[in-house]
XYZ file of C-alpha atoms in Angstrom:
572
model
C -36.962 -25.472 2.320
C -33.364 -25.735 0.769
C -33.372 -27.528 -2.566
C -30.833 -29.805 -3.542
C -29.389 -26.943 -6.013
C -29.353 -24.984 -2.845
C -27.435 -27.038 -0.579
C -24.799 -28.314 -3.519
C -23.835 -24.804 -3.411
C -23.654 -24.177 -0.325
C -21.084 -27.165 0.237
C -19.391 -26.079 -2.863
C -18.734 -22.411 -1.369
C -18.117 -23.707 1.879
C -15.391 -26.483 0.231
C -14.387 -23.391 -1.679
C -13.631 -21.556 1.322
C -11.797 -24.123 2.903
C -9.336 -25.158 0.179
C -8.535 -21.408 -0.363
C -7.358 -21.459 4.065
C -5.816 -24.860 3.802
C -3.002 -22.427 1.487
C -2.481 -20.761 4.151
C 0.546 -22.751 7.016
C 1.883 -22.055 10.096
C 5.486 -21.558 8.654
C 7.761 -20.020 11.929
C 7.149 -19.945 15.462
C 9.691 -18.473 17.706
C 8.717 -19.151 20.834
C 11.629 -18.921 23.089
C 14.138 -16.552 22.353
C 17.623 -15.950 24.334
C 16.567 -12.966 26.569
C 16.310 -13.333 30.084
C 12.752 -12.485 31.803
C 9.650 -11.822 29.328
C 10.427 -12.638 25.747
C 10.137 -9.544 23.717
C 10.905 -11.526 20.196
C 8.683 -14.374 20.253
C 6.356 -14.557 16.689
C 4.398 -16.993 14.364
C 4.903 -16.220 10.602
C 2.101 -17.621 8.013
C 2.560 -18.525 4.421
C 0.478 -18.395 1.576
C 1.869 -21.752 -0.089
C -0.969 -21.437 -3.042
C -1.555 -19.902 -5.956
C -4.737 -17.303 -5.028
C -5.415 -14.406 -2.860
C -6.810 -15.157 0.842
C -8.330 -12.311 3.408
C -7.375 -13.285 6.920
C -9.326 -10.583 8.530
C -10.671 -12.051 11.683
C -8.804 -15.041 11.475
C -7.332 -16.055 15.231
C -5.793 -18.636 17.261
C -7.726 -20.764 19.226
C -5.221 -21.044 22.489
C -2.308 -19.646 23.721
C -2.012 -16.015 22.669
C -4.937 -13.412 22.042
C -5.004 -12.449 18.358
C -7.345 -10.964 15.839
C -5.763 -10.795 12.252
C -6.493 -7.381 10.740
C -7.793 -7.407 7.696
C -5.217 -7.872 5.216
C -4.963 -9.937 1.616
C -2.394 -12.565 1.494
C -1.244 -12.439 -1.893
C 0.441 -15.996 -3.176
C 4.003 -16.435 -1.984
C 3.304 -13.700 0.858
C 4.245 -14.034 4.319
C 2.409 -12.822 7.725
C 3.861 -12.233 10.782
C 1.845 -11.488 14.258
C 4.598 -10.925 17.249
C 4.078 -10.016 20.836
C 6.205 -6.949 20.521
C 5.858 -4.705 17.113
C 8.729 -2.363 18.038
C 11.231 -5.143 19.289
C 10.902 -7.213 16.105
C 11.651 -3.625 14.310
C 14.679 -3.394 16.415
C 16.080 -6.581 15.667
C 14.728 -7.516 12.435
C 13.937 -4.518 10.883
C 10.138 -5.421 9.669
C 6.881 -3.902 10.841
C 4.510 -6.474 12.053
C 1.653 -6.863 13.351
C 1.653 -7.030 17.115
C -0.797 -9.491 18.573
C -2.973 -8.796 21.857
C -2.037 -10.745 24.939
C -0.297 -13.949 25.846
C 2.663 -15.565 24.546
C 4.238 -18.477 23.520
C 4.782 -21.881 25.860
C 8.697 -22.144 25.852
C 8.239 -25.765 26.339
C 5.504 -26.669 23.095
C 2.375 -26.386 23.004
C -1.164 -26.602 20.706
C -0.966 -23.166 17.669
C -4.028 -23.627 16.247
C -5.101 -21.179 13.285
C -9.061 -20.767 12.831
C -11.015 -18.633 10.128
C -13.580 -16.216 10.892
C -16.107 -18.729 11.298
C -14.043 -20.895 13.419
C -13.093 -23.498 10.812
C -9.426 -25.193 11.506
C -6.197 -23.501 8.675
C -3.606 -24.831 10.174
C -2.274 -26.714 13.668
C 0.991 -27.747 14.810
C 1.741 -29.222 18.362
C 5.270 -28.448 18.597
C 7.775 -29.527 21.086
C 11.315 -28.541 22.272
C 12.766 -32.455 22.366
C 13.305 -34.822 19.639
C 12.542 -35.636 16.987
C 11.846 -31.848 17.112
C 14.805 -29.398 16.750
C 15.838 -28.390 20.550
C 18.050 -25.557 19.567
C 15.322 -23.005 18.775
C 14.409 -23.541 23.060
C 16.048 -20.318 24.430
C 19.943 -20.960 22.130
C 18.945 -18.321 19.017
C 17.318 -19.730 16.596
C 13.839 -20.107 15.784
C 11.867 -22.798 14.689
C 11.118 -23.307 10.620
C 8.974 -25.579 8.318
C 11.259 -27.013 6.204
C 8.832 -27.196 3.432
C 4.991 -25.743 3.758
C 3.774 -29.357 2.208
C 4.909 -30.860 5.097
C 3.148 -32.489 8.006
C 3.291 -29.857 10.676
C 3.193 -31.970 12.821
C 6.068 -34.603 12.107
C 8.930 -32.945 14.277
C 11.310 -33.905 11.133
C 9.616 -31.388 9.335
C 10.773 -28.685 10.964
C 14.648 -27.013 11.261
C 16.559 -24.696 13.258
C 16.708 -21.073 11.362
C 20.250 -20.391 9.717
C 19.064 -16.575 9.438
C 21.742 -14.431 10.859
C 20.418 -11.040 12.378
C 23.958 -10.053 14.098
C 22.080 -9.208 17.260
C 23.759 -10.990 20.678
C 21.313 -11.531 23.095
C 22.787 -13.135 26.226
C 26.119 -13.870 24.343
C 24.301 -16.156 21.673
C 22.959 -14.579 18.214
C 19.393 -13.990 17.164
C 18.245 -16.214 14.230
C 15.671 -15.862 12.135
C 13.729 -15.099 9.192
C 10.220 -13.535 9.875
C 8.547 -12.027 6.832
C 10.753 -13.800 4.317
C 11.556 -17.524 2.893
C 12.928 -20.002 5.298
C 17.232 -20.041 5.780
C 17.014 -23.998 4.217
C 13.480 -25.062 3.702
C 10.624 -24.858 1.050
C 11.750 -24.960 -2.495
C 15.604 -25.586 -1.730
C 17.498 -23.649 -4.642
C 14.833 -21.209 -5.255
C 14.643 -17.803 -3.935
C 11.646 -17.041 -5.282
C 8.670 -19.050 -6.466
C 6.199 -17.588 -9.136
C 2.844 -19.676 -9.455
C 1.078 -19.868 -13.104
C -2.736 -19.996 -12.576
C -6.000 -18.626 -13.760
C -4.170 -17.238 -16.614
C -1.751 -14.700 -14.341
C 1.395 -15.241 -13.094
C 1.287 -14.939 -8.713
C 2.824 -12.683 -8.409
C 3.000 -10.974 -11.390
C 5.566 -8.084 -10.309
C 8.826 -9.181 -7.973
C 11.556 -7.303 -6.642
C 14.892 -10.161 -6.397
C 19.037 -9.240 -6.024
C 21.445 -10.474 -8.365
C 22.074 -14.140 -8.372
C 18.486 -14.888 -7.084
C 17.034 -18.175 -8.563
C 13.222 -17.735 -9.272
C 11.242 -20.793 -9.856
C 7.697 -20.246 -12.148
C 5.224 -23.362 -11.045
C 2.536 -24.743 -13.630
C 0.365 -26.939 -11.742
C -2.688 -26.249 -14.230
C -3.919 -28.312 -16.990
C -3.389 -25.917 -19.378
C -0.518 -24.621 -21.730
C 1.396 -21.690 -20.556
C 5.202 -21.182 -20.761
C 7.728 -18.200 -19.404
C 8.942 -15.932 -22.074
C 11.459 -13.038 -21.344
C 13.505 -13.957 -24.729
C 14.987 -10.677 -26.114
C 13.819 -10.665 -29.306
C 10.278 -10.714 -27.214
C 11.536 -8.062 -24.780
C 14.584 -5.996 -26.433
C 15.363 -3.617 -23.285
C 15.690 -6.821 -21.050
C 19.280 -7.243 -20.107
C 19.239 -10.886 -21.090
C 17.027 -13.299 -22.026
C 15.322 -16.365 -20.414
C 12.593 -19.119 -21.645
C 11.006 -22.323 -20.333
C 10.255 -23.398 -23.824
C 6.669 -23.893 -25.800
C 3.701 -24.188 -24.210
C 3.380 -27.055 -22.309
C 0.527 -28.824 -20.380
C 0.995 -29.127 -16.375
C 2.769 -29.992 -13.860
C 6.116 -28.502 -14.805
C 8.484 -25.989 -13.060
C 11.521 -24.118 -14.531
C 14.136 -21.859 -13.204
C 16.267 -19.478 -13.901
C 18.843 -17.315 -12.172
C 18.907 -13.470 -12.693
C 22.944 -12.784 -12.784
C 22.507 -9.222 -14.573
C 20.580 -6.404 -12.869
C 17.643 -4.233 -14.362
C 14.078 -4.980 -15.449
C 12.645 -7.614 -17.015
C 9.265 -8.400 -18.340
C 8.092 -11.560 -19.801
C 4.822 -13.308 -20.671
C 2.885 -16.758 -21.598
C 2.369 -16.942 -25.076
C -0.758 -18.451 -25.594
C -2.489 -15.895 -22.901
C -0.834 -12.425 -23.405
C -3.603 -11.496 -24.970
C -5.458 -12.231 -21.761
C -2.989 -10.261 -19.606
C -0.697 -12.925 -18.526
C 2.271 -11.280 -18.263
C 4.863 -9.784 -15.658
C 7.989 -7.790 -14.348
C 11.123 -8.857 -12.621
C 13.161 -5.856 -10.932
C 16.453 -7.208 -10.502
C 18.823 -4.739 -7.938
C 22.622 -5.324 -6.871
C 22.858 -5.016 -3.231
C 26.801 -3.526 -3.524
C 25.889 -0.558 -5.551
C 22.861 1.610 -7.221
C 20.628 0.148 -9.754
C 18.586 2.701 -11.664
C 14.772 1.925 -11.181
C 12.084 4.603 -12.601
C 10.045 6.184 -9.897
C 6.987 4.617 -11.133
C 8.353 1.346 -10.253
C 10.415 2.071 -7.047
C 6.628 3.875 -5.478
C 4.973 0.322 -6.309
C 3.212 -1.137 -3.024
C 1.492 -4.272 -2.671
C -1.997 -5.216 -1.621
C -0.992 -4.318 1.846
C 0.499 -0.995 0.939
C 4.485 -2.696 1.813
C 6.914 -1.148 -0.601
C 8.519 -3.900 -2.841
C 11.132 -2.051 -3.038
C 12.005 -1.676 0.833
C 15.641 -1.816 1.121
C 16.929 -1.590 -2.549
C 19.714 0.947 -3.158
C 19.313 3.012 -6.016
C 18.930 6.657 -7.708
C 16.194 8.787 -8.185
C 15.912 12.646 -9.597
C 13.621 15.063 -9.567
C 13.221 18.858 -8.497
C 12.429 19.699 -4.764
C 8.841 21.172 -3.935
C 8.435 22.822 -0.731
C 10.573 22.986 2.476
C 12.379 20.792 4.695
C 10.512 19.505 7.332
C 12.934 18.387 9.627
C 16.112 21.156 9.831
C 17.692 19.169 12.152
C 18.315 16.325 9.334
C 16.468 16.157 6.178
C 12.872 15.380 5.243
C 11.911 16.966 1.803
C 10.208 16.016 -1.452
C 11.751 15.955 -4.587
C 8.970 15.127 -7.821
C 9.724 14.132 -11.497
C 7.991 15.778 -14.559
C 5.396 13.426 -14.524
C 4.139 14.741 -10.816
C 5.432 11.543 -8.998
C 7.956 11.955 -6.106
C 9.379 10.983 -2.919
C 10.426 11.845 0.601
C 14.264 12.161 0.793
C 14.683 11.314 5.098
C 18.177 12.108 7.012
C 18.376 11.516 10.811
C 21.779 13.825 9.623
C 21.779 16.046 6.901
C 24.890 16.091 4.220
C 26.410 18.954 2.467
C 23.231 20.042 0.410
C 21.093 22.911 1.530
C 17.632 21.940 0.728
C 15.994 24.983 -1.976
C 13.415 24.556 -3.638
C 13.757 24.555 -7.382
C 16.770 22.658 -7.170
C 17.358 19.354 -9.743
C 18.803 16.867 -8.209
C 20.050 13.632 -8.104
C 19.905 11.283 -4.960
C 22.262 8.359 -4.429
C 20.569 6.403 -1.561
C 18.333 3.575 -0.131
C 14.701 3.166 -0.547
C 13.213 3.027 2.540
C 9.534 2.814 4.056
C 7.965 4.331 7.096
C 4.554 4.135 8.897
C 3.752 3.460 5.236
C 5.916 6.637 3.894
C 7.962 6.197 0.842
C 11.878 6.922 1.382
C 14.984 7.240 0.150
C 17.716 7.506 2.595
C 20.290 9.631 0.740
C 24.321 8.570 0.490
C 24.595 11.407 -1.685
C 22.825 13.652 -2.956
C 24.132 15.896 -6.325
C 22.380 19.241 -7.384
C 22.128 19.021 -11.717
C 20.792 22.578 -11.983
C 18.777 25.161 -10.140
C 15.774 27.414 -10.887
C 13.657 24.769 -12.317
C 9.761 25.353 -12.336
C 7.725 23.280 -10.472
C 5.518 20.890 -11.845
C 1.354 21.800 -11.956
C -0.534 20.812 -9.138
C -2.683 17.825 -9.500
C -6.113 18.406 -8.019
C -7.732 16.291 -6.175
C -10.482 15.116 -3.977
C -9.489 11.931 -1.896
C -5.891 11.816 -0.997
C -4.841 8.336 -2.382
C -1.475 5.573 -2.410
C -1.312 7.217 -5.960
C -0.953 10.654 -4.527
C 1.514 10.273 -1.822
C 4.411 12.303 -2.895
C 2.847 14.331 -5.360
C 2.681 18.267 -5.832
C -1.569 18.272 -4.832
C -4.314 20.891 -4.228
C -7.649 20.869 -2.860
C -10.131 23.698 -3.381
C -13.546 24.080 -1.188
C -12.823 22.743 1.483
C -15.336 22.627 4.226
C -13.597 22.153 8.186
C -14.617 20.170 10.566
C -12.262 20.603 13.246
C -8.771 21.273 14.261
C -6.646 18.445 16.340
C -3.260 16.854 17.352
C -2.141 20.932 18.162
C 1.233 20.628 19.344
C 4.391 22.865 18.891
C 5.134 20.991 15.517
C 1.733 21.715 13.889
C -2.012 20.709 13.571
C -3.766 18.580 11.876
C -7.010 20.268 9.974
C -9.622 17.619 9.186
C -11.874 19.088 6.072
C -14.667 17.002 3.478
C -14.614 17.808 0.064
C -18.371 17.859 -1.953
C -20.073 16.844 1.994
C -18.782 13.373 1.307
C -14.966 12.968 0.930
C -12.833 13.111 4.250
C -9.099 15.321 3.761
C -6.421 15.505 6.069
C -4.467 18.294 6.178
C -0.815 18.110 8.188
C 0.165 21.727 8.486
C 4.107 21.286 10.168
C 5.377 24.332 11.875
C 8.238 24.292 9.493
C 6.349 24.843 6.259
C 5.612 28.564 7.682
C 2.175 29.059 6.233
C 1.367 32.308 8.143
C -1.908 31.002 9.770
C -2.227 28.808 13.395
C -4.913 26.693 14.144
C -6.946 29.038 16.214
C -7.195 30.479 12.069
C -9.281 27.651 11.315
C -12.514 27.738 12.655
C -15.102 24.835 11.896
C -17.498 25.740 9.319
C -14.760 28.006 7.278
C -13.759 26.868 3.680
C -10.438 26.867 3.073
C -8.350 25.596 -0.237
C -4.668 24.213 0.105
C -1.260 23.066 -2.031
C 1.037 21.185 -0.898
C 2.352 17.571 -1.075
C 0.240 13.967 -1.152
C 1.476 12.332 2.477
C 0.902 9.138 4.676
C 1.228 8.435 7.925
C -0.396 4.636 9.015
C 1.537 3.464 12.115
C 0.326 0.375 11.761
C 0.166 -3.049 9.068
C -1.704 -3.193 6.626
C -0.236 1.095 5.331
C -3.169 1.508 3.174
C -4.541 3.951 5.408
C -3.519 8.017 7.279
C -3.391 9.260 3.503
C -3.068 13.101 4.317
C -1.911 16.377 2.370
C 1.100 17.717 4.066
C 0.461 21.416 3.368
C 2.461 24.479 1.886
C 0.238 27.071 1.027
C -3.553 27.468 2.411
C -5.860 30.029 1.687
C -9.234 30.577 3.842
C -12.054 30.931 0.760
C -15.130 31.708 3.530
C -14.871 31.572 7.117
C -17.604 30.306 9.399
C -20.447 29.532 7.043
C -21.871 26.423 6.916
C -23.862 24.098 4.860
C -27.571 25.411 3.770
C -30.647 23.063 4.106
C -31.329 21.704 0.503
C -34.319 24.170 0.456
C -32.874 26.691 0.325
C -32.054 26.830 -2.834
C -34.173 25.451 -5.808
C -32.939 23.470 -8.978
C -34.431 22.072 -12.152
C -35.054 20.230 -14.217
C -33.245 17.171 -12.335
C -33.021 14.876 -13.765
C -32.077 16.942 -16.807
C -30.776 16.172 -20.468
C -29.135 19.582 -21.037
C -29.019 23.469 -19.011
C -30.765 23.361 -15.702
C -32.059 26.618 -13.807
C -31.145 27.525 -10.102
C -33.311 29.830 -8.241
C -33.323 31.154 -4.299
C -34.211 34.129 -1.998
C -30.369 34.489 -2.081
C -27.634 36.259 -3.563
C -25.664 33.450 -5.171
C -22.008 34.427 -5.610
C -20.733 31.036 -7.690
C -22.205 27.777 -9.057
C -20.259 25.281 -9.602
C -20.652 21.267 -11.778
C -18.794 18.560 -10.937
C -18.078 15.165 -11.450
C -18.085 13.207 -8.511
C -14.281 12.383 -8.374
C -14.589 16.223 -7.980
C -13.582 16.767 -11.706
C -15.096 20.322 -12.568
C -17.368 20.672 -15.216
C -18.835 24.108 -15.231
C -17.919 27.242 -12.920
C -19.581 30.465 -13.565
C -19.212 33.352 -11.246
C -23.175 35.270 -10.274
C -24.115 38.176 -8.161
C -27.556 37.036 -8.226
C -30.372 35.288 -7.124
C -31.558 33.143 -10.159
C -28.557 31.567 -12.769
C -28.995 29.334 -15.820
C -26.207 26.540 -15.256
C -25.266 25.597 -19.228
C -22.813 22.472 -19.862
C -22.597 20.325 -22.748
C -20.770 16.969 -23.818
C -20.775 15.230 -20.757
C -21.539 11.755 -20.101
C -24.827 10.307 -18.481
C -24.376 10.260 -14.741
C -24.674 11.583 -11.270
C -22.746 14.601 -10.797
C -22.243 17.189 -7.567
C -23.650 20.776 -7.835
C -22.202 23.148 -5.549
C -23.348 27.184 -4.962
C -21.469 29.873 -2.895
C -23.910 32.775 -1.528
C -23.390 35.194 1.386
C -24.916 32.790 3.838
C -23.501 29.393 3.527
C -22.806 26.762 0.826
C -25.344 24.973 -0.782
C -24.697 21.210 -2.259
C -26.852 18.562 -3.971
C -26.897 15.907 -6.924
C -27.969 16.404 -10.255
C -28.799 13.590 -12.338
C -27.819 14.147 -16.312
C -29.834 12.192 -18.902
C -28.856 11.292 -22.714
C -31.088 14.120 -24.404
């Protein structure tokens, strides 16, 4: 029997639940766009108009089109946009989207109703193409935005004709829109970017904004917070800005950014608590200097905030060029972080590696791919050393254009063979999946019939994506340079076949087998090593010492196969 207790809660998560959706509007529909025939352009775009994080995996829409969200965070102040054609709203607008399944859009109104994943109601709108509801976004251009996402959705007055110019003719009239960003004229007029101040954090706490940008911080909370990016707070901030003490809610303040470079500021009363944040602040007519650690920052949904910001990076270049035809190399910093420098056409620069350089371009993301397009690109010096590799065991968002390697690797198989390469597909430790992109161009000396499954293999080479799809936090992959096969054809031994103890064990622990055992090897599980010794023999005394309590990976080489398993370490 539910108690009382019980069922309070159970309302409470369930009211919970929906107050967290009812953030979440229908803020754009375009739903009949100037082309003649089948509509390749139509979309909905949603809005997260609170202050918290909400998943809309497996949220859909009840009629009209065929649509299961993926699942995907929308962070405060984030937009999503579904569309009936991915690659046409990347032609026009320039955005990856997610591309819904079948249907479309009524071109004379109809019921958009948004449900959760248990079919509770987020948002509705019955829109119509004739007054008091805007007629021009009915097959003239534009289409059709929420003025303000605390409107009524479904008061025609509430909703505008978009003012955002794409420069694309269609049928002699332009293309207007904004999918994926603020409304031309609605929501917070005179704000181009809105920064909510709850649960002691700013939402969101890191923004990218241009020069002359207004951002408006939001305290709806009744507590005391304030904004404070004063210089004598922040000395390397190009100019100061501050709402004042701390101050109970509701209050808003603004302030526009006329000087670019980065900014961080904070709430007084809860830095100590973290509350605290970063404005990036670029000039769209010429390069701002970013470091790479900030240009490489993604959001939740693994979209670059910087996407589209022109600016300079440097760094040395590691490895080839992939595509000879244009350009498509990596250049990495001291600090092992780089990025993919992309050219449909290449410019004056022969690509060599060793070379310090500096690139003058725009940042650019694809299938989830850091970028820079290049404008120019200067060599500083040559001959420089490459940084260390990093090793690894999972290739990571934090990887992706770093100088990697991977050791003991096991294969599994061999695909995508084609002319430009093969993809390798190997587990680290029996548990961790690696890709490994081996491009034609890199020259490694070995073709896939060299990989057979069952061989061990170790590889260096550069920290890659490729996720053709939204959300890009997937298709992490090491895009190789060098490879080296370790043991071909063996596989994994049955645990039997080797013995180990004590385990659990508080110090040295003894293996023992009918086989020759050629290395034994202690690692962490993030495939840190911890002991390697080297044996030509059939019983070894593993010795470590230090280490944390914990489960780690043990992992012996003899002529026959490999052999893994877990040890357990205990404080002695």
């Amino acid at each position: 029997m539910r108690t009382s207790v019980q069922l309070f809660l159970s309302l409470s998560g369930i009211f919970l639940l929906s107050s967290l959706s009812a953030q979440v509007v229908i803020n754009e529909i375009s739903y009949n766009p100037p082309e003649s025939g089948v509509d390749s352009l139509e979309y909905i775009e949603l809005f997260n108009a609170g202050n918290q994080v909400v998943h809309i995996g497996g949220w859909y829409f009840s009629a009209g089109i065929e649509d299961t969200l993926p699942d995907v965070d929308l962070q405060a102040g984030d937009y999503f946009v579904t569309a009936i054609s991915a690659q046409a709203m990347m032609n026009v607008f320039g955005i990856s989207v997610h591309q819904w399944k079948g249907g479309a859009l009524n071109n004379n109104g109809e019921l958009l109703t948004l449900v959760d994943q248990f079919g509770n109601e987020v948002s509705s709108v019955l829109f119509d193409d004739s007054d008091p509801w805007p007629t021009e976004p009915d097959g003239n251009g534009p289409s059709l935005e929420l003025k303000d996402p605390f409107l009524d959705l479904n008061d025609g007055a509430s909703w505008q004709a978009s003012g955002g110019s794409t420069g694309v003719i269609i049928n002699g009239v332009e293309v207007f829109g904004t999918p994926g960003a603020q409304n031309s004229g609605g929501g917070n007029p005179g704000a181009d970017l809105t920064i909510n101040l709850a649960h002691l954090a700013f939402h969101p706490s890191i923004a990218v904004i241009k020069v002359g940008d207004v951002v408006r911080w939001v305290n709806n909370e009744n507590d005391f917070h304030n904004v404070n990016g004063t210089t004598g707070t922040y000395p390397d901030n190009p100019e100061g800005f501050l709402s004042g003490g701390p101050a109970l809610g509701p209050w808003e303040y603004e302030f526009e950014f006329t000087i670019p470079g980065t900014y961080h500021y904070q709430c007084d009363p809860h830095v100590l608590q973290g509350m605290t944040g970063i404005i990036y602040v670029y000039d769209p007519l010429q390069y701002t200097d970013f470091p790479l650690s900030a240009l490489r920052l993604v959001n939740d949904n693994g979209v670059a905030l910087f996407d589209g910001v022109p600016t300079r990076i440097t760094g040395v270049v590691h490895g080839v060029n992939f595509q000879p035809s244009g350009y498509s190399f990596y250049v990495i910093n001291s600090a092992n972080m780089g990025i993919n420098v992309f050219a449909f056409t290449p410019l004056a620069y022969t690509v060599t590696e060793g070379d310090a350089l500096r690139v003058s371009g725009t940042i650019d993301q694809f299938n989830g791919l850091l970028e820079i397009i290049p404008d120019d690109i200067e060599v500083l010096s040559t001959g420089v050393p490459l940084v260390s590799p990093r090793e690894l065991f999972e290739v990571t968002e934090e990887d992706e254009g770093s100088y990697v390697y991977a050791h003991s690797l096991h294969v599994d198989s061999v695909s995508n063979v084609s002319a430009g390469g093969f993809t390798i597909y190997t587990t680290f430790l029996g548990e961790y999946t690696i890709l490994i992109r081996v491009d034609a161009d890199a020259n490694i000396g070995l073709g896939s019939d060299d990989f057979h499954p069952g061989a061990w293999i170790g590889v260096t080479g550069i920290g890659t994506q490729f996720d053709n799809s939204f959300p890009y936090t997937s298709g992490y992959q090491i895009l190789a340079l060098y490879i080296y096969i370790l043991i071909d054809g063996i596989e994994l031994l049955d645990n039997s076949a080797i013995q180990m103890f004590p385990n659990p064990t508080s110090g040295d622990f003894r293996l023992i087998s009918d086989l020759t055992m050629h290395s034994a090897t202690l690692y962490t599980l993030d495939g840190k090593i911890i002991a390697h010794d080297q044996v030509q023999e059939a019983e070894h005394m593993m010795k470590f010492k230090d280490i944390p309590a914990g489960m780690y990976m043990v992992r012996v080489v003899t002529e026959e196969g490999v052999w893994l398993s877990r040890l357990m370490v205990q404080q002695p």
